[in-house]
Amino acid sequence: MRFSRKGVLVTGGGSGIGLAAALAFLREGARVAIADVSAARGREAQAAARAEGQEVLFVRGDVSREADAKRMVDRSVRAFGRLDVVFNNAGILIEAPVHEMSAEDWDRILGVNLKGVFLVSKHAVRYMMHHGGGAIVNTGSVNSLVGDADAAAYCASKGGVALLTKSMALAYAKHGIRVNAVAPGWVETRMFAQEAKTRGVSVATYRKHAGAQHPIGRVGRPEEIANLVLFLASEDAAYITGDLVVADGGYTAR
């Protein structure tokens, strides 16, 4: 098993890509903490793990608040005695072009999607630097690379994640800490369902529309992104750091 007895923290781990990654880490022998702002999603994630004969530690918190971010890291270290991997996955989407975006929504999106990566990483690397290194994987997006007229703040946040990833990779390589990011295309998650609702269409209709935007002809599955996350966090990717790895069914190839 690639992660036998290793300690892993997954933010936004209550659903979607985060939950898929948490379960995949468990199957590979890791001890996993999930952090989520929703207690209900945390309980659902714990139930999903138990259904597979596994247990996860749930830490409720908001990654945009430093006290919460520090507590996520501290609780993981206390529970496992180590922290080897952090998957910074927590993220939100509020769609609006710049002239329609409220300052409050802008701050909230940047707070969760970008500041949250900074805050959790800040406290994780302080531990990893003195305990043999580790691996950090951040969730970017195709919007780390291409724009979307109706998602100004989201694009800004995910573009920031891409370069924050590179900066951290350079800063901490000498400490044995690798930092990479994944850039998913559209993936069928809770956020995907919320987008469909915002547009007033069914998930099935939105799935068909979104799938047509990808040369491969469909949207992604959370498990497909989770597989990439585990690869980047594993020793199989020991020579990879500072990279943004795209998994988008060809969306950005055009």
GROMACS .gro file of C-alpha atoms in nm, residues 40-238:
model
  199
   40ALA     CA    1  -2.368   1.713   0.799
   41ARG     CA    2  -2.124   1.642   0.517
   42GLY     CA    3  -1.866   1.537   0.772
   43ARG     CA    4  -2.104   1.279   0.917
   44GLU     CA    5  -2.189   1.156   0.569
   45ALA     CA    6  -1.820   1.113   0.491
   46GLN     CA    7  -1.764   0.919   0.812
   47ALA     CA    8  -2.057   0.695   0.722
   48ALA     CA    9  -1.911   0.637   0.374
   49ALA     CA   10  -1.580   0.536   0.531
   50ARG     CA   11  -1.748   0.301   0.779
   51ALA     CA   12  -1.936   0.137   0.494
   52GLU     CA   13  -1.592   0.031   0.368
   53GLY     CA   14  -1.478  -0.081   0.714
   54GLN     CA   15  -1.270   0.232   0.765
   55GLU     CA   16  -1.267   0.530   1.000
   56VAL     CA   17  -1.187   0.894   0.933
   57LEU     CA   18  -1.129   1.178   1.173
   58PHE     CA   19  -1.364   1.470   1.105
   59VAL     CA   20  -1.263   1.826   1.192
   60ARG     CA   21  -1.524   2.092   1.135
   61GLY     CA   22  -1.386   2.426   1.028
   62ASP     CA   23  -1.352   2.703   0.772
   63VAL     CA   24  -1.018   2.705   0.591
   64SER     CA   25  -1.040   3.083   0.544
   65ARG     CA   26  -1.005   3.130   0.922
   66GLU     CA   27  -0.652   3.085   1.049
   67ALA     CA   28  -0.753   2.941   1.386
   68ASP     CA   29  -0.960   2.676   1.209
   69ALA     CA   30  -0.683   2.597   0.959
   70LYS     CA   31  -0.429   2.554   1.238
   71ARG     CA   32  -0.670   2.333   1.431
   72MET     CA   33  -0.718   2.105   1.128
   73VAL     CA   34  -0.343   2.049   1.110
   74ASP     CA   35  -0.295   2.017   1.487
   75ARG     CA   36  -0.580   1.767   1.527
   76SER     CA   37  -0.441   1.555   1.245
   77VAL     CA   38  -0.091   1.550   1.395
   78ARG     CA   39  -0.224   1.464   1.742
   79ALA     CA   40  -0.443   1.185   1.606
   80PHE     CA   41  -0.185   1.024   1.379
   81GLY     CA   42   0.145   1.131   1.532
   82ARG     CA   43   0.251   1.255   1.189
   83LEU     CA   44   0.130   1.445   0.885
   84ASP     CA   45   0.265   1.327   0.553
   85VAL     CA   46   0.012   1.455   0.300
   86VAL     CA   47  -0.221   1.754   0.273
   87PHE     CA   48  -0.480   1.776  -0.001
   88ASN     CA   49  -0.602   2.137  -0.011
   89ASN     CA   50  -0.933   2.077  -0.183
   90ALA     CA   51  -1.187   2.305  -0.013
   91GLY     CA   52  -1.345   2.540  -0.264
   92ILE     CA   53  -1.659   2.734  -0.351
   93LEU     CA   54  -1.805   2.889  -0.665
   94ILE     CA   55  -2.020   3.200  -0.693
   95GLU     CA   56  -2.069   3.297  -1.055
   96ALA     CA   57  -2.077   3.660  -1.164
   97PRO     CA   58  -1.880   3.892  -1.392
   98VAL     CA   59  -1.682   4.168  -1.222
   99HIS     CA   60  -1.949   4.441  -1.247
  100GLU     CA   61  -2.208   4.216  -1.080
  101MET     CA   62  -1.983   4.067  -0.810
  102SER     CA   63  -2.026   4.197  -0.457
  103ALA     CA   64  -1.716   4.267  -0.254
  104GLU     CA   65  -1.842   4.022   0.007
  105ASP     CA   66  -1.871   3.739  -0.246
  106TRP     CA   67  -1.529   3.824  -0.391
  107ASP     CA   68  -1.372   3.808  -0.047
  108ARG     CA   69  -1.547   3.482   0.036
  109ILE     CA   70  -1.432   3.306  -0.282
  110LEU     CA   71  -1.073   3.428  -0.251
  111GLY     CA   72  -1.082   3.348   0.120
  112VAL     CA   73  -1.177   2.984   0.076
  113ASN     CA   74  -1.018   2.900  -0.258
  114LEU     CA   75  -0.685   3.082  -0.223
  115LYS     CA   76  -0.633   3.207   0.131
  116GLY     CA   77  -0.746   2.868   0.260
  117VAL     CA   78  -0.468   2.694   0.066
  118PHE     CA   79  -0.219   2.941   0.213
  119LEU     CA   80  -0.341   2.903   0.572
  120VAL     CA   81  -0.358   2.523   0.585
  121SER     CA   82  -0.024   2.495   0.404
  122LYS     CA   83   0.135   2.749   0.637
  123HIS     CA   84   0.072   2.533   0.940
  124ALA     CA   85   0.132   2.203   0.763
  125VAL     CA   86   0.475   2.299   0.629
  126ARG     CA   87   0.584   2.420   0.972
  127TYR     CA   88   0.535   2.063   1.086
  128MET     CA   89   0.667   1.892   0.771
  129MET     CA   90   0.987   2.098   0.763
  130HIS     CA   91   1.100   1.942   1.090
  131HIS     CA   92   0.961   1.591   1.045
  132GLY     CA   93   1.105   1.453   0.724
  133GLY     CA   94   0.908   1.641   0.458
  134GLY     CA   95   0.581   1.554   0.292
  135ALA     CA   96   0.357   1.621  -0.004
  136ILE     CA   97   0.095   1.890  -0.062
  137VAL     CA   98  -0.157   1.873  -0.345
  138ASN     CA   99  -0.379   2.171  -0.419
  139THR     CA  100  -0.700   2.180  -0.619
  140GLY     CA  101  -0.673   2.424  -0.904
  141SER     CA  102  -0.899   2.418  -1.209
  142VAL     CA  103  -0.903   2.458  -1.582
  143ASN     CA  104  -0.977   2.815  -1.474
  144SER     CA  105  -0.619   2.827  -1.347
  145LEU     CA  106  -0.536   2.838  -1.719
  146VAL     CA  107  -0.834   2.977  -1.908
  147GLY     CA  108  -1.092   3.238  -1.820
  148ASP     CA  109  -1.467   3.229  -1.776
  149ALA     CA  110  -1.663   3.549  -1.831
  150ASP     CA  111  -1.915   3.461  -1.561
  151ALA     CA  112  -1.671   3.352  -1.287
  152ALA     CA  113  -1.429   3.638  -1.230
  153ALA     CA  114  -1.348   3.571  -0.865
  154TYR     CA  115  -1.328   3.195  -0.914
  155CYS     CA  116  -1.082   3.238  -1.202
  156ALA     CA  117  -0.873   3.480  -0.997
  157SER     CA  118  -0.863   3.236  -0.707
  158LYS     CA  119  -0.768   2.935  -0.916
  159GLY     CA  120  -0.507   3.128  -1.110
  160GLY     CA  121  -0.363   3.224  -0.774
  161VAL     CA  122  -0.357   2.861  -0.663
  162ALA     CA  123  -0.143   2.770  -0.965
  163LEU     CA  124   0.129   3.022  -0.883
  164LEU     CA  125   0.105   2.976  -0.506
  165THR     CA  126   0.176   2.609  -0.576
  166LYS     CA  127   0.488   2.694  -0.774
  167SER     CA  128   0.609   2.939  -0.510
  168MET     CA  129   0.569   2.687  -0.230
  169ALA     CA  130   0.737   2.415  -0.435
  170LEU     CA  131   1.044   2.637  -0.474
  171ALA     CA  132   1.047   2.743  -0.111
  172TYR     CA  133   1.019   2.398   0.044
  173ALA     CA  134   1.194   2.160  -0.197
  174LYS     CA  135   1.506   2.177   0.020
  175HIS     CA  136   1.296   2.056   0.313
  176GLY     CA  137   1.175   1.747   0.128
  177ILE     CA  138   0.827   1.889   0.070
  178ARG     CA  139   0.678   1.851  -0.277
  179VAL     CA  140   0.390   2.079  -0.379
  180ASN     CA  141   0.174   2.021  -0.685
  181ALA     CA  142  -0.176   2.105  -0.802
  182VAL     CA  143  -0.443   1.934  -1.007
  183ALA     CA  144  -0.651   2.122  -1.264
  184PRO     CA  145  -0.979   1.937  -1.319
  185GLY     CA  146  -1.224   2.011  -1.594
  186TRP     CA  147  -1.592   1.992  -1.507
  187VAL     CA  148  -1.649   1.712  -1.260
  188GLU     CA  149  -1.987   1.587  -1.141
  189THR     CA  150  -1.987   1.692  -0.777
  190ARG     CA  151  -2.211   1.877  -0.535
  191MET     CA  152  -2.083   2.203  -0.686
  192PHE     CA  153  -2.177   2.076  -1.032
  193ALA     CA  154  -2.532   2.009  -0.913
  194GLN     CA  155  -2.548   2.357  -0.761
  195GLU     CA  156  -2.443   2.509  -1.093
  196ALA     CA  157  -2.723   2.320  -1.268
  197LYS     CA  158  -2.973   2.451  -1.013
  198THR     CA  159  -2.845   2.808  -1.057
  199ARG     CA  160  -2.906   2.777  -1.430
  200GLY     CA  161  -3.253   2.636  -1.375
  201VAL     CA  162  -3.181   2.305  -1.549
  202SER     CA  163  -3.167   1.944  -1.439
  203VAL     CA  164  -2.837   1.778  -1.357
  204ALA     CA  165  -2.890   1.548  -1.657
  205THR     CA  166  -2.936   1.843  -1.891
  206TYR     CA  167  -2.635   2.023  -1.746
  207ARG     CA  168  -2.427   1.705  -1.768
  208LYS     CA  169  -2.503   1.683  -2.140
  209HIS     CA  170  -2.421   2.051  -2.193
  210ALA     CA  171  -2.098   2.034  -1.993
  211GLY     CA  172  -1.988   1.709  -2.151
  212ALA     CA  173  -2.014   1.865  -2.494
  213GLN     CA  174  -1.751   2.122  -2.391
  214HIS     CA  175  -1.493   1.846  -2.344
  215PRO     CA  176  -1.342   1.669  -2.648
  216ILE     CA  177  -1.364   1.340  -2.460
  217GLY     CA  178  -1.742   1.386  -2.464
  218ARG     CA  179  -1.827   1.380  -2.094
  219VAL     CA  180  -1.757   1.541  -1.758
  220GLY     CA  181  -1.520   1.384  -1.511
  221ARG     CA  182  -1.588   1.165  -1.210
  222PRO     CA  183  -1.452   1.253  -0.864
  223GLU     CA  184  -1.266   0.922  -0.849
  224GLU     CA  185  -1.071   1.009  -1.164
  225ILE     CA  186  -0.934   1.325  -1.004
  226ALA     CA  187  -0.872   1.140  -0.678
  227ASN     CA  188  -0.651   0.891  -0.863
  228LEU     CA  189  -0.435   1.178  -0.987
  229VAL     CA  190  -0.417   1.331  -0.640
  230LEU     CA  191  -0.292   1.004  -0.493
  231PHE     CA  192  -0.031   0.971  -0.764
  232LEU     CA  193   0.104   1.321  -0.698
  233ALA     CA  194   0.109   1.259  -0.322
  234SER     CA  195   0.288   0.925  -0.358
  235GLU     CA  196   0.649   0.826  -0.405
  236ASP     CA  197   0.558   0.740  -0.764
  237ALA     CA  198   0.575   1.117  -0.822
  238ALA     CA  199   0.895   1.172  -0.623
   0.00000   0.00000   0.00000
